[in-house]
CSV table of C-alpha atoms in Angstrom, one decimal:
chain,number,residue,atom,x,y,z
A,24,MET,CA,-40.1,-10.7,-96.5
A,25,THR,CA,-42.0,-10.3,-99.6
A,26,PHE,CA,-45.4,-10.2,-97.5
A,27,LEU,CA,-43.9,-7.5,-95.4
A,28,LEU,CA,-43.0,-5.4,-98.6
A,29,LEU,CA,-46.5,-5.8,-99.9
A,30,LEU,CA,-47.8,-4.8,-96.4
A,31,ILE,CA,-46.0,-1.4,-95.9
A,32,PRO,CA,-47.8,0.4,-98.7
A,33,LEU,CA,-51.1,-0.3,-96.8
A,34,LEU,CA,-49.8,1.1,-93.9
A,35,LEU,CA,-48.8,4.5,-95.4
A,36,VAL,CA,-51.9,5.2,-97.3
A,37,PRO,CA,-53.5,8.2,-96.5
A,38,GLY,CA,-56.8,8.0,-94.7
A,39,SER,CA,-56.0,4.6,-93.4
A,40,GLN,CA,-56.7,5.8,-89.9
A,41,ALA,CA,-60.0,7.1,-88.3
A,42,LYS,CA,-60.4,10.7,-87.5
A,43,ILE,CA,-61.6,12.0,-84.3
A,44,CYS,CA,-64.5,14.2,-83.8
A,45,ARG,CA,-64.2,16.3,-80.5
A,46,VAL,CA,-66.6,18.5,-79.1
A,47,TYR,CA,-66.9,20.3,-75.9
A,48,SER,CA,-69.8,18.7,-73.8
A,49,GLN,CA,-72.9,20.7,-73.9
A,50,SER,CA,-74.4,19.1,-70.6
A,51,TYR,CA,-71.0,19.0,-68.3
A,52,THR,CA,-69.9,22.5,-67.7
A,53,ILE,CA,-68.2,22.0,-64.5
A,54,PRO,CA,-64.7,23.9,-64.6
A,55,LEU,CA,-62.8,21.0,-63.1
A,56,CYS,CA,-63.6,18.1,-65.1
A,57,LYS,CA,-63.9,14.4,-63.5
A,58,PRO,CA,-63.7,11.5,-66.0
A,59,GLY,CA,-66.3,9.4,-64.8
A,60,PRO,CA,-69.0,12.1,-65.0
A,61,CYS,CA,-67.7,13.5,-68.0
A,62,ALA,CA,-68.0,10.1,-69.8
A,63,GLU,CA,-71.5,9.8,-68.4
A,64,ALA,CA,-72.4,13.2,-69.8
A,65,CYS,CA,-71.2,12.5,-73.3
A,66,HIS,CA,-72.8,9.2,-73.4
A,67,LYS,CA,-76.0,11.0,-72.7
A,68,GLU,CA,-75.1,13.4,-75.6
A,69,GLY,CA,-74.7,10.5,-78.2
A,70,PHE,CA,-70.7,10.3,-77.8
A,71,PRO,CA,-69.1,6.9,-77.1
A,72,GLU,CA,-66.3,8.8,-75.1
A,73,GLY,CA,-65.7,11.5,-72.9
A,74,ARG,CA,-62.3,12.8,-71.9
A,75,CYS,CA,-61.1,15.8,-69.6
A,76,TYR,CA,-58.4,18.1,-71.1
A,77,ILE,CA,-56.3,20.8,-69.5
A,78,LEU,CA,-56.8,24.0,-71.1
A,79,GLY,CA,-55.7,26.4,-68.6
A,80,VAL,CA,-52.8,26.2,-65.9
A,81,ILE,CA,-53.5,29.5,-64.1
A,82,PRO,CA,-56.5,29.4,-63.3
A,83,LEU,CA,-56.7,25.4,-63.8
A,84,ILE,CA,-59.3,25.0,-66.1
A,85,ILE,CA,-60.1,21.2,-67.2
A,86,PHE,CA,-63.0,20.9,-69.9
A,87,CYS,CA,-65.0,17.7,-70.9
A,88,VAL,CA,-64.7,16.8,-74.5
A,89,CYS,CA,-66.9,14.4,-76.2
A,90,GLU,CA,-65.1,12.4,-78.7
A,91,LYS,CA,-66.2,9.8,-81.6
A,92,GLN,CA,-64.3,8.3,-84.5
A,93,TRP,CA,-65.7,8.8,-87.9
């Protein structure tokens, strides 16, 4: 029980979680993003991850966004 009381403040400290940097891919500009090619484009741009995000419904626009933690 004492261990849990000592651990809880560490979980609540601001800044204890990583921040994520998100940038639109410069090389993958196709309006309908596909996860595999998006991730490859982001790797070439120096980012460890690439994800597709929906930015519009009518018309459907899905962009590739490169991400990294810092």
